Amino acid sequence: MPRAASPSPLLLLGFIALVLGCSSSREDTQFFAKSGSSDSPAIEAPVTYAGVLPCAGCPGIDTTLTLLEDGTFRLREAYRDRPAIDHDLGRWTIEESGHLALRGETGRSFRIVGGYFLELLDKSGAPIASQAPHLLSRAAQVDRIRDMMPMRGTYSTMADAGRFTECRSGAALPVAPTGAHAQLETAYAGARRDPGVPLLVDFMGHFEELPAMEGERQIEHVVVDVFQRVERDATCDEPSPLYPRK
């Protein structure tokens, strides 16, 4: 039996344009109805959007954006021509314009299209003037992005239990007593002036679901993979020299 021909790139782009056109007239109405308001779109978190975003001078950026139910987001950007992967953490909000805004290092904003797509906008909140689509599509499964990444925030310990509050998102999580946590705990004990006072710390770490200290339920922890430093008098308002702002 002869094999069916693969659709051309132009045909695929035409199909995407058709889907977006339908979304604006039909699916958006359904999506807005979920929020109970025609001008305040809602997003049912947790949810992941993923896709390949174009970039100048590179083959593309494999982008994964996860919006979590506590109002925080995690972003992974993997450039196809580089071994390094960039991450961002922060908080997400729906603005009065109806756009999704990311409050983190990158400061991205997106237009919500039918609940199934996010269209990346420029810094002024307008569509990007380009022939290439700047779209992320909703993934079938939630990716909580638990890669190892740079982390900066305040750390404290009470009753042998460490707690970390990430600077950009404000998310406060218990610290797992594994990995390089002992190094962090020792450095913190040597730098603190009073017990339980939070100090700013930098480390490479990841998120992981582990048993809670009480009960059998699993909760998310921060795992310290590579301890870097404790800063006694610094605050989250000051950028880390280890991880310059993008």
Coordinates of C-alpha atoms in Angstrom, one line a residue:
M1 CA 0.0 0.0 0.0
P2 CA 1.4 3.4 -0.9
R3 CA 2.5 5.5 2.1
A4 CA 0.6 8.7 2.7
A5 CA 2.5 11.9 2.1
S6 CA 3.5 14.0 5.2
P7 CA 1.8 17.4 5.4
S8 CA 3.9 20.3 4.3
P9 CA 5.1 22.9 6.9
L10 CA 2.9 25.5 5.2
L11 CA -0.1 23.2 5.7
L12 CA 0.8 22.8 9.4
L13 CA 1.1 26.5 9.9
G14 CA -2.3 27.0 8.2
F15 CA -3.8 24.4 10.5
I16 CA -2.4 26.3 13.6
A17 CA -3.8 29.5 12.3
L18 CA -7.2 27.9 11.8
V19 CA -7.2 26.5 15.4
L20 CA -6.3 29.9 16.8
G21 CA -9.0 31.6 14.8
C22 CA -11.6 29.1 16.1
S23 CA -10.3 29.5 19.6
S24 CA -10.9 33.2 19.5
S25 CA -14.5 32.8 18.5
R26 CA -15.5 29.6 20.3
E27 CA -13.1 28.1 22.8
D28 CA -12.3 31.4 24.5
T29 CA -16.0 31.8 25.4
Q30 CA -16.0 28.3 27.1
F31 CA -12.7 29.1 28.9
F32 CA -13.9 32.5 30.2
A33 CA -17.2 30.9 31.3
K34 CA -15.2 28.7 33.7
S35 CA -13.9 31.8 35.5
G36 CA -17.3 33.4 35.7
S37 CA -16.2 36.5 33.9
S38 CA -15.8 37.4 30.3
D39 CA -12.7 39.6 30.9
S40 CA -10.9 37.6 33.6
P41 CA -9.7 34.3 32.1
A42 CA -8.9 31.5 34.6
I43 CA -6.2 28.9 34.5
E44 CA -6.8 25.6 36.2
A45 CA -3.5 24.9 37.9
P46 CA -1.5 22.8 38.1
V47 CA -0.9 22.8 34.4
T48 CA 2.1 22.6 32.1
Y49 CA 2.5 24.4 28.7
A50 CA 5.4 23.3 26.4
G51 CA 6.7 24.0 22.9
V52 CA 9.7 25.2 20.9
L53 CA 10.0 29.0 20.9
P54 CA 12.0 30.7 18.2
C55 CA 15.1 32.7 19.0
A56 CA 17.5 34.8 17.0
G57 CA 20.6 32.9 15.8
C58 CA 19.6 29.5 17.3
P59 CA 17.6 26.5 16.2
G60 CA 15.0 27.1 18.9
I61 CA 14.3 26.9 22.6
D62 CA 12.6 23.9 24.1
T63 CA 10.4 25.6 26.7
T64 CA 8.4 24.1 29.5
L65 CA 6.3 26.3 31.8
T66 CA 4.4 24.9 34.7
L67 CA 1.9 26.9 36.7
L68 CA 1.4 25.5 40.2
E69 CA -1.7 25.7 42.4
D70 CA 0.0 27.8 45.0
G71 CA 0.5 30.7 42.5
T72 CA 4.1 29.9 41.7
F73 CA 5.6 28.9 38.4
R74 CA 8.6 27.0 37.2
L75 CA 10.2 27.6 33.8
R76 CA 12.8 25.5 31.9
E77 CA 14.5 26.8 28.7
A78 CA 16.8 24.4 26.8
Y79 CA 18.5 26.0 23.8
R80 CA 18.9 23.4 21.1
D81 CA 22.5 24.5 20.3
R82 CA 23.8 24.7 23.9
P83 CA 24.3 22.2 26.6
A84 CA 23.2 24.5 29.4
I85 CA 19.6 24.8 30.6
D86 CA 18.1 28.0 32.1
H87 CA 15.5 27.9 34.8
D88 CA 13.3 30.6 36.4
L89 CA 11.1 30.5 39.4
G90 CA 8.5 33.1 40.5
R91 CA 4.8 33.9 40.8
W92 CA 2.2 34.0 38.1
T93 CA -0.9 36.2 37.9
I94 CA -3.7 37.1 35.4
E95 CA -3.5 40.8 34.7
E96 CA -6.5 43.1 34.0
S97 CA -5.7 42.8 30.3
G98 CA -6.4 39.0 30.6
H99 CA -2.7 38.2 29.9
L100 CA -0.7 35.7 32.0
A101 CA 2.2 37.5 33.6
L102 CA 5.3 35.7 35.1
R103 CA 6.9 37.6 38.1
G104 CA 10.4 36.2 38.1
E105 CA 13.8 36.9 36.6
T106 CA 12.5 36.8 33.0
G107 CA 9.3 38.8 33.3
R108 CA 7.5 37.1 30.5
S109 CA 3.8 37.6 29.6
F110 CA 1.5 35.5 27.4
R111 CA -1.9 35.8 25.7
I112 CA -4.2 32.9 26.7
V113 CA -5.7 31.3 23.6
G114 CA -8.6 29.1 24.2
G115 CA -7.2 27.6 27.3
Y116 CA -5.0 25.3 25.2
F117 CA -2.3 27.7 24.0
L118 CA -0.1 30.5 25.4
E119 CA 1.2 33.0 22.9
L120 CA 4.4 34.8 24.0
L121 CA 4.2 38.6 23.9
D122 CA 6.8 41.2 23.7
K123 CA 7.9 43.4 26.6
S124 CA 5.1 45.9 25.9
G125 CA 2.4 43.2 26.0
A126 CA 1.9 43.1 22.2
P127 CA 2.2 40.1 19.8
I128 CA 5.7 39.6 18.6
A129 CA 6.2 40.7 15.0
S130 CA 7.4 37.4 13.4
Q131 CA 6.3 34.8 10.9
A132 CA 7.3 32.0 13.3
P133 CA 4.6 31.0 15.9
H134 CA 5.5 31.9 19.5
L135 CA 3.2 29.3 21.0
L136 CA 3.2 26.9 23.9
S137 CA 0.5 24.2 24.0
R138 CA -1.0 22.6 27.1
A139 CA 0.6 19.3 27.9
A140 CA -1.3 16.2 28.7
Q141 CA 0.6 15.7 32.0
V142 CA 2.0 18.2 34.6
D143 CA 5.8 18.5 34.6
R144 CA 6.7 19.9 38.0
I145 CA 10.3 20.6 36.7
R146 CA 12.4 19.0 39.4
D147 CA 15.7 19.5 37.6
M148 CA 18.7 20.6 39.6
M149 CA 18.9 24.4 39.3
P150 CA 20.3 27.5 41.0
M151 CA 18.4 28.4 44.2
R152 CA 18.5 31.6 46.2
G153 CA 16.5 32.3 49.3
T154 CA 16.4 32.4 53.1
Y155 CA 17.2 29.4 55.2
S156 CA 16.6 28.8 58.9
T157 CA 16.5 25.7 61.1
M158 CA 14.6 24.9 64.3
A159 CA 14.5 21.6 66.1
D160 CA 16.9 20.1 63.5
A161 CA 14.4 20.9 60.7
G162 CA 15.6 23.2 57.9
R163 CA 13.2 25.5 56.0
F164 CA 13.9 27.4 52.8
T165 CA 12.0 30.3 51.4
E166 CA 12.8 30.9 47.7
C167 CA 13.4 34.6 46.9
R168 CA 11.5 35.0 43.6
S169 CA 8.4 33.0 44.3
G170 CA 8.2 33.3 48.1
A171 CA 7.5 29.6 48.3
A172 CA 8.5 28.1 51.7
L173 CA 9.4 24.4 51.7
P174 CA 11.1 22.0 54.1
V175 CA 14.7 21.1 53.3
A176 CA 15.5 17.4 52.9
P177 CA 18.1 16.1 55.4
T178 CA 20.0 14.6 52.5
G179 CA 22.6 15.7 49.8
A180 CA 24.6 18.7 50.9
H181 CA 22.2 19.8 53.6
A182 CA 24.7 19.1 56.3
Q183 CA 27.2 21.6 54.7
L184 CA 24.4 24.2 54.5
E185 CA 23.4 23.6 58.1
T186 CA 27.0 23.9 59.4
A187 CA 27.6 27.1 57.5
Y188 CA 24.3 28.5 58.7
A189 CA 25.1 27.7 62.4
G190 CA 28.5 29.4 62.0
A191 CA 27.0 32.6 60.4
R192 CA 23.8 33.2 62.4
R193 CA 23.7 35.6 65.4
D194 CA 20.6 34.1 67.0
P195 CA 18.9 30.7 66.7
G196 CA 16.2 30.5 64.0
V197 CA 17.1 33.8 62.3
P198 CA 16.8 33.3 58.5
L199 CA 19.9 34.0 56.4
L200 CA 20.3 34.3 52.7
V201 CA 21.8 31.2 51.0
D202 CA 22.8 30.1 47.5
F203 CA 23.0 26.5 46.4
M204 CA 22.2 24.1 43.5
G205 CA 19.2 22.1 44.3
H206 CA 16.0 20.4 43.2
F207 CA 12.5 19.8 44.3
E208 CA 11.4 16.3 45.4
E209 CA 8.4 14.7 47.0
L210 CA 9.5 13.0 50.3
P211 CA 7.7 11.8 53.4
A212 CA 6.6 14.5 55.8
M213 CA 8.2 14.6 59.3
E214 CA 4.8 13.7 60.8
G215 CA 2.4 11.2 59.2
E216 CA 2.8 9.1 56.1
R217 CA 1.9 11.7 53.4
Q218 CA 4.3 12.9 50.8
I219 CA 5.1 16.6 50.5
E220 CA 7.5 18.5 48.4
H221 CA 10.9 19.3 49.8
V222 CA 13.9 21.2 48.6
V223 CA 17.0 19.0 48.2
V224 CA 20.5 20.7 48.4
D225 CA 22.7 19.2 45.8
V226 CA 25.7 21.5 45.9
F227 CA 26.0 24.0 48.7
Q228 CA 27.6 27.3 47.8
R229 CA 27.4 30.0 50.5
V230 CA 25.5 31.7 53.3
E231 CA 25.3 35.6 53.4
R232 CA 24.7 37.0 56.9
D233 CA 23.7 40.6 56.0
A234 CA 22.2 40.2 52.4
T235 CA 18.6 40.2 51.4
C236 CA 16.5 38.8 48.5
D237 CA 16.4 42.3 47.0
E238 CA 20.1 42.0 46.2
P239 CA 21.0 40.0 43.0
S240 CA 23.2 37.0 43.5
P241 CA 26.7 37.5 42.1
L242 CA 26.7 33.7 41.4
Y243 CA 23.5 34.0 39.2
P244 CA 23.3 37.4 37.5
R245 CA 19.8 38.6 36.6
K246 CA 18.9 37.8 33.0

